[in-house]
Tab-separated table of C-alpha atoms and ligand atoms in Angstrom:
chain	number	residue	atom	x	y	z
A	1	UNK	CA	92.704	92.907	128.993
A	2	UNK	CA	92.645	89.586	127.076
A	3	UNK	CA	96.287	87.732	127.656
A	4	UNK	CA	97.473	85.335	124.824
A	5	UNK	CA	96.416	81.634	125.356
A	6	UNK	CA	99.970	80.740	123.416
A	7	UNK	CA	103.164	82.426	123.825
A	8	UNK	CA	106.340	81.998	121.747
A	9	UNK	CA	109.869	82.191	123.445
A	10	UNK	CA	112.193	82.623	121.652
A	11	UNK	CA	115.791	81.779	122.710
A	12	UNK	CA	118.461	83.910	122.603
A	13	UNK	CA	120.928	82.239	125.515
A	14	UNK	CA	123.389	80.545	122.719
A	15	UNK	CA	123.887	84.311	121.065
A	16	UNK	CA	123.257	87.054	123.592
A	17	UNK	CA	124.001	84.486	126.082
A	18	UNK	CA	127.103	83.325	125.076
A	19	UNK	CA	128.430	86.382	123.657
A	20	UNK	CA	129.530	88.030	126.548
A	21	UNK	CA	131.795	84.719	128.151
A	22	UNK	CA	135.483	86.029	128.779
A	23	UNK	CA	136.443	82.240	128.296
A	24	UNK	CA	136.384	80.608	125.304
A	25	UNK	CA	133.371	78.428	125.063
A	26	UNK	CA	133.861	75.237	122.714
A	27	UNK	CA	131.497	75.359	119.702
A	28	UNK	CA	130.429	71.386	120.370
A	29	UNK	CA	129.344	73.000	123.751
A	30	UNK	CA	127.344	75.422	122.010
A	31	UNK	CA	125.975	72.969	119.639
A	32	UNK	CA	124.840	70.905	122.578
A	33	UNK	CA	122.905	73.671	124.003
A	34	UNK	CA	121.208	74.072	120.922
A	35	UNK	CA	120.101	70.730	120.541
A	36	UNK	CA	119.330	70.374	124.422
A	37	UNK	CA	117.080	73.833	123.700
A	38	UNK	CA	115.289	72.317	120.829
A	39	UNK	CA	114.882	68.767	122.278
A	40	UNK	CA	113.072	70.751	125.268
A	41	UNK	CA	110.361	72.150	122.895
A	42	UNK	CA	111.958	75.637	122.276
A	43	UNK	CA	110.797	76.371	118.261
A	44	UNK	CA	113.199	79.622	117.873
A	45	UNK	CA	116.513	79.424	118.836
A	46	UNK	CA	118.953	82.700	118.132
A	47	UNK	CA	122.147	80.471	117.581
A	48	UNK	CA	124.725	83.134	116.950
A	49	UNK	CA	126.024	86.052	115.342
A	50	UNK	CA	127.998	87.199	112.152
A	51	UNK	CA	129.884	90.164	113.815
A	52	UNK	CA	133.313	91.232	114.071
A	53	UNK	CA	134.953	88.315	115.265
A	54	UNK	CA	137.633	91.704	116.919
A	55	UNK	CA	134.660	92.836	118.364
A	56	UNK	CA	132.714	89.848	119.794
A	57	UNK	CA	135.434	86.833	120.007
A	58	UNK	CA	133.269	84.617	121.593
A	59	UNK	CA	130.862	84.362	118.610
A	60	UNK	CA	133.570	83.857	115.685
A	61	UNK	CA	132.846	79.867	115.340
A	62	UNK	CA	129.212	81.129	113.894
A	63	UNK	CA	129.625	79.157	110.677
A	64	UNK	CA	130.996	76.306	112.306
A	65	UNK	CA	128.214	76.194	114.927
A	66	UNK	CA	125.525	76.804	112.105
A	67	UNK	CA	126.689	73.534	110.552
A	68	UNK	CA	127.061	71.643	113.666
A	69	UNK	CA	123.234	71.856	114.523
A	70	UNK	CA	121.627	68.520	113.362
A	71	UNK	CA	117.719	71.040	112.816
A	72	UNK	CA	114.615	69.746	113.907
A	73	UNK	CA	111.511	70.462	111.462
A	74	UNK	CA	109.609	72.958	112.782
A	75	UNK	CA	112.639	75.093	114.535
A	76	UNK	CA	113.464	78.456	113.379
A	77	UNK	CA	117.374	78.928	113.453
A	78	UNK	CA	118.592	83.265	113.488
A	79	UNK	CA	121.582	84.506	113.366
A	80	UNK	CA	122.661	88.345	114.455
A	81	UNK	CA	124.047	89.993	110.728
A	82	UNK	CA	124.766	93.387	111.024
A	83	UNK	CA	126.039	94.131	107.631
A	84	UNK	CA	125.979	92.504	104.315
A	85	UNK	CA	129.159	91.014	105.324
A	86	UNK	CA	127.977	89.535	108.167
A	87	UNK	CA	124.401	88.097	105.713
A	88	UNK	CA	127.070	87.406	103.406
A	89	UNK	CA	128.468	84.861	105.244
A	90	UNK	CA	125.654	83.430	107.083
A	91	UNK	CA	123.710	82.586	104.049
A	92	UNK	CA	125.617	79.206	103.233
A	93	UNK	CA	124.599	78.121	106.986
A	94	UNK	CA	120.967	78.598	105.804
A	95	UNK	CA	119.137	80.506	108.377
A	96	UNK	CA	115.582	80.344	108.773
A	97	UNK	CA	115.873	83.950	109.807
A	98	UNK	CA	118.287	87.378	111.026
A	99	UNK	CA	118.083	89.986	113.246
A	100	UNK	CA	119.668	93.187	112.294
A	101	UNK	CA	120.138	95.366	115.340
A	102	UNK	CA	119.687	98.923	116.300
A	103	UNK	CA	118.937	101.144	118.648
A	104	UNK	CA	116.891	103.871	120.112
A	105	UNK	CA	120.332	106.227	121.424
A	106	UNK	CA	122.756	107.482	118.968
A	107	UNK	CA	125.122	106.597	121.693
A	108	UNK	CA	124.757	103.536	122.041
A	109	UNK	CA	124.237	102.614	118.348
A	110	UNK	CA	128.115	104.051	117.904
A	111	UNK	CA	129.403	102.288	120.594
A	112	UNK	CA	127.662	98.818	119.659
A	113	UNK	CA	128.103	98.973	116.110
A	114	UNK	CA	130.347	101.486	115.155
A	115	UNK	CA	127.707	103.756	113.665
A	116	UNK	CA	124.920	106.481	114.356
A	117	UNK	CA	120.914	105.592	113.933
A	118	UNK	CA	120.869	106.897	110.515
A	119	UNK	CA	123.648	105.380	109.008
A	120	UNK	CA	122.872	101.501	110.511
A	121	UNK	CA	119.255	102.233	108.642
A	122	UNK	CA	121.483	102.355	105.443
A	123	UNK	CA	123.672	99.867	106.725
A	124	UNK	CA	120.899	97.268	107.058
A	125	UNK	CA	118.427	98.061	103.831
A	126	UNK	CA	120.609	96.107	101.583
A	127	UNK	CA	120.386	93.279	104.512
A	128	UNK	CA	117.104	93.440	104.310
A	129	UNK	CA	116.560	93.251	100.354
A	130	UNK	CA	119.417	90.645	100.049
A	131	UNK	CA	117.473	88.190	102.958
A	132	UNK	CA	113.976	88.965	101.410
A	133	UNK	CA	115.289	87.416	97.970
A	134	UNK	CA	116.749	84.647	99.623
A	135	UNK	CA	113.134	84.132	101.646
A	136	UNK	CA	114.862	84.960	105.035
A	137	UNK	CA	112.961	86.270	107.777
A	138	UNK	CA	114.079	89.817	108.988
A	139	UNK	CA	113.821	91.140	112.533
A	140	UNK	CA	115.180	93.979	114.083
A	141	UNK	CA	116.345	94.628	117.257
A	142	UNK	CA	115.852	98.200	119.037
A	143	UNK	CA	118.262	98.169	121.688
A	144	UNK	CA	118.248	100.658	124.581
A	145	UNK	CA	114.973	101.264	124.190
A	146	UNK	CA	114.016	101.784	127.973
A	147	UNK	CA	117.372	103.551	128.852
A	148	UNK	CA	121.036	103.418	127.782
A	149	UNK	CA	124.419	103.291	129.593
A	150	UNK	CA	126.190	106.420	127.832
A	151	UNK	CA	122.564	108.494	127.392
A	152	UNK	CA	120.628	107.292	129.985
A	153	UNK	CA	116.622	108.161	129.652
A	154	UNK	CA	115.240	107.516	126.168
A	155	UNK	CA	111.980	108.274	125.242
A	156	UNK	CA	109.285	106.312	123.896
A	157	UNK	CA	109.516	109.188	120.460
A	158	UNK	CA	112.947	107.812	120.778
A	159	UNK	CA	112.075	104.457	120.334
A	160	UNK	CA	109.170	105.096	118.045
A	161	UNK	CA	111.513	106.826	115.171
A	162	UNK	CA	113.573	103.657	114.943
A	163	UNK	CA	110.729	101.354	114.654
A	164	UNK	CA	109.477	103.311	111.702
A	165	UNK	CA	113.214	103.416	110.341
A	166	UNK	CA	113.024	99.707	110.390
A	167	UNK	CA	109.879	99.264	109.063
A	168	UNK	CA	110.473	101.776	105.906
A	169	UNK	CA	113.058	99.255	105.124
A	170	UNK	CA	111.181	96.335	105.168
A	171	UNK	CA	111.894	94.654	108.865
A	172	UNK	CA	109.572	92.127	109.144
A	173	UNK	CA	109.515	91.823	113.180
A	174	UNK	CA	110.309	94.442	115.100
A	175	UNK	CA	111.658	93.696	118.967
A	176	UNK	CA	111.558	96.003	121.744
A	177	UNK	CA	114.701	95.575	123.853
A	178	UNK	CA	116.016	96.667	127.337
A	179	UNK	CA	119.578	96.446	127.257
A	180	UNK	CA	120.388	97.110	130.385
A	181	UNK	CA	117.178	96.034	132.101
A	182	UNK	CA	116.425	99.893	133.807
A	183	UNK	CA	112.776	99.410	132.534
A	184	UNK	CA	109.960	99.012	134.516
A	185	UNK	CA	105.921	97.849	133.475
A	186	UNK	CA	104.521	100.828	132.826
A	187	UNK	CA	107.364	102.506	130.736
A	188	UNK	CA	107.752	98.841	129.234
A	189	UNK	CA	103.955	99.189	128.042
A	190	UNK	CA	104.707	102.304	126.328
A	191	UNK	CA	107.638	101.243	124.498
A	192	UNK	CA	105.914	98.132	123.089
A	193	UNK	CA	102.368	100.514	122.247
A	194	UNK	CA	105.119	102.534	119.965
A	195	UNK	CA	105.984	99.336	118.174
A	196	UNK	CA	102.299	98.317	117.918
A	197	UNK	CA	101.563	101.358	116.311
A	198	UNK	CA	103.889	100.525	112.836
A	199	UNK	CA	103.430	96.193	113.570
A	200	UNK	CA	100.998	93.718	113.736
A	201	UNK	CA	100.486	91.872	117.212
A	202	UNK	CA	102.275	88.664	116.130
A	203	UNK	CA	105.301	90.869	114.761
A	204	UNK	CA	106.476	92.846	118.257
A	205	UNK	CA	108.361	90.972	121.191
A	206	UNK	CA	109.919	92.154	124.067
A	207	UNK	CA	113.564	91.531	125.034
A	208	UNK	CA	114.130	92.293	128.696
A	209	UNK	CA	117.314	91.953	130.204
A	210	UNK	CA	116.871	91.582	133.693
A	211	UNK	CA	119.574	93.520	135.957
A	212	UNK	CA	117.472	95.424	138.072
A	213	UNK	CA	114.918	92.533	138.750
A	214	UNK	CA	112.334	94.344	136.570
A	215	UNK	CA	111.985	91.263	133.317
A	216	UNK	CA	109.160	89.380	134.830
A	217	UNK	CA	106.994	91.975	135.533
A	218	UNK	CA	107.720	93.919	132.193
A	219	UNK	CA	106.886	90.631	130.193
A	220	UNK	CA	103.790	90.800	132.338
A	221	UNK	CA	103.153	94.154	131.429
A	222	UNK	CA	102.864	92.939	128.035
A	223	UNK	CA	101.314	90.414	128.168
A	224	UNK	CA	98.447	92.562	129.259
A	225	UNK	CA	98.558	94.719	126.045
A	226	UNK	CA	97.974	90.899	123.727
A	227	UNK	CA	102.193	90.317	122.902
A	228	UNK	CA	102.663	87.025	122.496
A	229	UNK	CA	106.310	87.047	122.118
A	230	UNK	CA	109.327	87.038	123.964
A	231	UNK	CA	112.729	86.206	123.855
A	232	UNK	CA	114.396	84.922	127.021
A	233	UNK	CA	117.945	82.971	128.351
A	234	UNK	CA	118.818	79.614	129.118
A	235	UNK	CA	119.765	79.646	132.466
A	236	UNK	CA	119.635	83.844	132.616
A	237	UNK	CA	123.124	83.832	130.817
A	238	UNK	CA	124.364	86.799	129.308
A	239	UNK	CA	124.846	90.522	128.871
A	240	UNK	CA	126.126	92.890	125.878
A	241	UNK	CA	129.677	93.159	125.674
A	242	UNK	CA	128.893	96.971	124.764
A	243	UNK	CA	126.881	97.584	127.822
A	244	UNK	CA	128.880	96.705	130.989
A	245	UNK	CA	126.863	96.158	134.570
A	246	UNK	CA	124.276	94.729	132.285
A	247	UNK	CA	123.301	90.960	132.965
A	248	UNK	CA	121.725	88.256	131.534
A	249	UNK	CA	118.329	87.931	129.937
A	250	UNK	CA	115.322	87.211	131.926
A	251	UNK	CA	115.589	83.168	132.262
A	252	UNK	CA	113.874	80.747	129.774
A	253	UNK	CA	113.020	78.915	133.206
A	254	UNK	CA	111.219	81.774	135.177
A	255	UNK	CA	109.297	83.250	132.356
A	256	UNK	CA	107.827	79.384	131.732
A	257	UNK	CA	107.138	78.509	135.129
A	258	UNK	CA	105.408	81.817	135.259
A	259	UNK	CA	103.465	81.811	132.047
A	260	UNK	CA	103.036	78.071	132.808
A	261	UNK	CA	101.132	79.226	136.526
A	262	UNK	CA	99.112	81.736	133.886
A	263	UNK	CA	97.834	78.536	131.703
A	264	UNK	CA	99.900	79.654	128.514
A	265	UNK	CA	101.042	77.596	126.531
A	266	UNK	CA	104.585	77.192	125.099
A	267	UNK	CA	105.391	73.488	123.951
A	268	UNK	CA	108.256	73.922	125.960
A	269	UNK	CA	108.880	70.766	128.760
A	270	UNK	CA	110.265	72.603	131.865
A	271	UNK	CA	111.809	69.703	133.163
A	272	UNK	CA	113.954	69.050	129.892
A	273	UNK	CA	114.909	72.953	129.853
A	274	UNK	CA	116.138	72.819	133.321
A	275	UNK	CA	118.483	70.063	132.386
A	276	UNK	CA	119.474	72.344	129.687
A	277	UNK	CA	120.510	75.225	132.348
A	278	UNK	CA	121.977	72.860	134.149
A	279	UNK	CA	124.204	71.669	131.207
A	280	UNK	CA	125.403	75.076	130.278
A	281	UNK	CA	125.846	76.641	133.907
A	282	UNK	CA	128.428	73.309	134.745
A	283	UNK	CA	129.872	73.532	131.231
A	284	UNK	CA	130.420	77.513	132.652
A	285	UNK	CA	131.627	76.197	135.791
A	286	UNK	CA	128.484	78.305	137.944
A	287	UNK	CA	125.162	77.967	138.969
A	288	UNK	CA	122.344	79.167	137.157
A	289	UNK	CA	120.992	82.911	137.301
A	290	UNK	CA	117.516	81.426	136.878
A	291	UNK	CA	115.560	81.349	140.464
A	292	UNK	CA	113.138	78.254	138.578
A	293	UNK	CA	116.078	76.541	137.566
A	294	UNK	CA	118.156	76.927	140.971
A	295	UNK	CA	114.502	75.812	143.366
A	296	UNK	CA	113.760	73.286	141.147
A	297	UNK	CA	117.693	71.483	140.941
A	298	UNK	CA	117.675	71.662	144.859
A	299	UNK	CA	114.274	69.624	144.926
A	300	UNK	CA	115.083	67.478	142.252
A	301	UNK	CA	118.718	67.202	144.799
A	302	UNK	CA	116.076	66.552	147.838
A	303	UNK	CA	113.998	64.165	146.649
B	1	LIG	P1	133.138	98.487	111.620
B	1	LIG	O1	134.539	98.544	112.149
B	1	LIG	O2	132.389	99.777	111.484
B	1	LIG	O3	133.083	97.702	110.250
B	1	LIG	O4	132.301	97.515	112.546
B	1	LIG	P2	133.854	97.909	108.922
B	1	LIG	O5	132.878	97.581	107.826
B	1	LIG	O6	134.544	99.226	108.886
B	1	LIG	O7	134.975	96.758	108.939
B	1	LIG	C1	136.026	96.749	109.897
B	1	LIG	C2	136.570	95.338	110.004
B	1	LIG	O8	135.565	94.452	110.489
B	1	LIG	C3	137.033	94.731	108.691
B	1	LIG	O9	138.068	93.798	108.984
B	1	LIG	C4	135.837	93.982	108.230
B	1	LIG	O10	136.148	92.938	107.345
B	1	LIG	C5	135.326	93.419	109.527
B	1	LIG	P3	139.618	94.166	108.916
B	1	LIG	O11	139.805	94.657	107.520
B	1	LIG	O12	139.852	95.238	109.969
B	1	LIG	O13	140.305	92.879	109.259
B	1	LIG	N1	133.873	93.156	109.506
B	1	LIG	C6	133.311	91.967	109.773
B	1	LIG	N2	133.842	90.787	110.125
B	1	LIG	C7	132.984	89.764	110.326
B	1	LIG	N3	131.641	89.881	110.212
B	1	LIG	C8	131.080	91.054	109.880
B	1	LIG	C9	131.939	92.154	109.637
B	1	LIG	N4	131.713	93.439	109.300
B	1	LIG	C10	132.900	94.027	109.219
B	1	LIG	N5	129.755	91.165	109.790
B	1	LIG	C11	130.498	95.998	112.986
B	1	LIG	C12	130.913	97.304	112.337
B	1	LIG	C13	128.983	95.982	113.054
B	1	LIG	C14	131.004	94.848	112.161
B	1	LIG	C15	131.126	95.938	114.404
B	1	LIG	O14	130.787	97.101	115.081
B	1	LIG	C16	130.643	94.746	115.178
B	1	LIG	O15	130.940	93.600	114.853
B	1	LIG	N6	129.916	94.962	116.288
B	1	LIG	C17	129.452	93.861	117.122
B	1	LIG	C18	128.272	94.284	117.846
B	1	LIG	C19	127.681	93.120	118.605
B	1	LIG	O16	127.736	91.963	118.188
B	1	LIG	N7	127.087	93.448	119.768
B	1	LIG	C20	126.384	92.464	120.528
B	1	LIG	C21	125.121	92.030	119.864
B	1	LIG	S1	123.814	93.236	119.968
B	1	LIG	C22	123.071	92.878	121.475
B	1	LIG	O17	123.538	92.070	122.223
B	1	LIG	C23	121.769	93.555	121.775
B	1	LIG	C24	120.548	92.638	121.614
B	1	LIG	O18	120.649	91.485	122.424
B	1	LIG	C25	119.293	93.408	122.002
B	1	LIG	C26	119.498	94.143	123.329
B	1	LIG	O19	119.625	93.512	124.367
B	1	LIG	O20	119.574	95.361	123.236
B	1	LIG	C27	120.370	92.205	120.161
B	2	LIG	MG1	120.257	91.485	124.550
């Protein structure tokens, strides 16, 4: 078992985050968040998404939050395109990279995106081609890949046919996610082994939404098989507006005062990120999900 010495986070709290507020959430707020994120030391930041703006209100100032962002060298800016519509329109914002996402149940693939497994594979190979020629980065997204709300189990074959789906068309980075956070370290492991088999170490991450508690020790669990990347939420905001019960990512703040206790490195200042949590969670009018965040306001409160 050799763990990374370097890990990369990669945050996702202004997209999946975000995406899921029933109130309106001003786009200068958003674009505050971003540059609080990057000022902290965070070097990939999902910003938003090019959806539906029917289906996902809350992300429909994309282009106007894209050219809010004053970019820091050395960030990487995605954006969510599920269609050539949605790359279509996010290419004048310039992103560094997109995400197209799928998943491992036909159910929840129709629900989510209006389409079966199959058909979102043809949906996203022109995505693909059309990013690759304009240099773009392409990762996808296997969602409900360790259990889904209409299926329920899904197996690792499941998972495994979508990750060679993606990579037949070209997906550069392929990220294992848990939608609805039912997965637990072992069945986590196996997931991410699937991916491994079709993608280099440096191109799988995990995604772990943390409902049931389980995100920490799943992002554990990989670490133990070498993944070095994972993508985690200011704060612990969020859900998926197609998956109700299911909460927020794992927090930014408790997977980097955990890897932090390992001696991994992240370039990301805890103290500065904390601030961030803090920043969104009042702009939200609550307190933070994140245990780290919440222990570490109260001392900062003490002292
Ligand atoms: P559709 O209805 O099948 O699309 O939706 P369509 O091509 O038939 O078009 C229908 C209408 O949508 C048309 O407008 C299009 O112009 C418009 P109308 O003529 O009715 O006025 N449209 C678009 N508008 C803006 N941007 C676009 C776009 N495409 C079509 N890109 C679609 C298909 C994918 C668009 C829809 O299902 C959708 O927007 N879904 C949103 C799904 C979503 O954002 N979910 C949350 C993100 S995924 C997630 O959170 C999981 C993740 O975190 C990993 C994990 O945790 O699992 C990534
Ligand atoms: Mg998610």
């Amino acid at each position: 078992m050799v763990f990374p010495s370097q890990v990369t986070l990669v945050e996702v709290g202004p997209r999946d985050g975000l995406q899921n507020e029933a109130q309106p959430v001003a786009s200068a707020i958003k674009i505050d968040l971003v540059h609080r994120l990057q000022a902290a030391g965070l070097r990939e930041i999902e910003v938003t998404s090019f959806v539906s703006p029917k289906w996902v209100p809350q992300m429909a100032d994309n282009a106007e939050v894209m050219a809010g962002i004053a970019r820091r060298g050395g960030v990487r800016y995605s954006v969510l395109t599920p269609n050539l519509k949605g790359l279509e329109a996010a290419l004048p914002c310039k992103p560094d990279e997109i995400v197209v996402f799928g998943a491992a149940s036909e159910a929840f693939s129709q629900r989510n995106i209006n389409c079966g497994i199959e058909e979102s594979i043809e949906r996203f190979r022109p995505v693909v081609a059309l990013a690759h020629e304009h240099g773009i980065k392409v990762r996808g997204a296997v969602s409900c890949a360790l259990g889904c709300p209409y299926q329920g189990e899904v197996s690792a074959d499941e998972v495994e046919r979508v990750v060679r789906l993606m990579k037949g068309i070209g997906v550069d980075h392929c990220g294992i996610a848990d939608t609805i956070g039912v997965g637990t370290p072992r069945r986590a492991q196996a997931a991410l082994e699937r991916a491994l088999k079709h993608y280099p170490l440096a191109e799988v991450s995990g995604h772990f939404h943390d409902t049931y508690g389980q995100a920490l020790a799943n992002i554990y669990a990989c670490l133990e098989l070498g993944v070095a990347t994972f993508d985690a939420s200011v704060a612990g905001l969020g859900g998926c507006p197609y998956a109700k019960g299911a909460t927020g990512n794992v927090a930014t703040e408790d997977v980097l005062f955990m890897l932090r206790g390992l001696g991994i490195e992240t370039g990301i200042d805890l103290d500065a990120l904390v601030d961030a949590a803090k920043f969104i969670s009042d702009a939200l009018g609550r307190k933070p999900v994140s245990r780290s965040a919440n222990a570490l306001l109260a001392k900062r409160a003490a002292a």
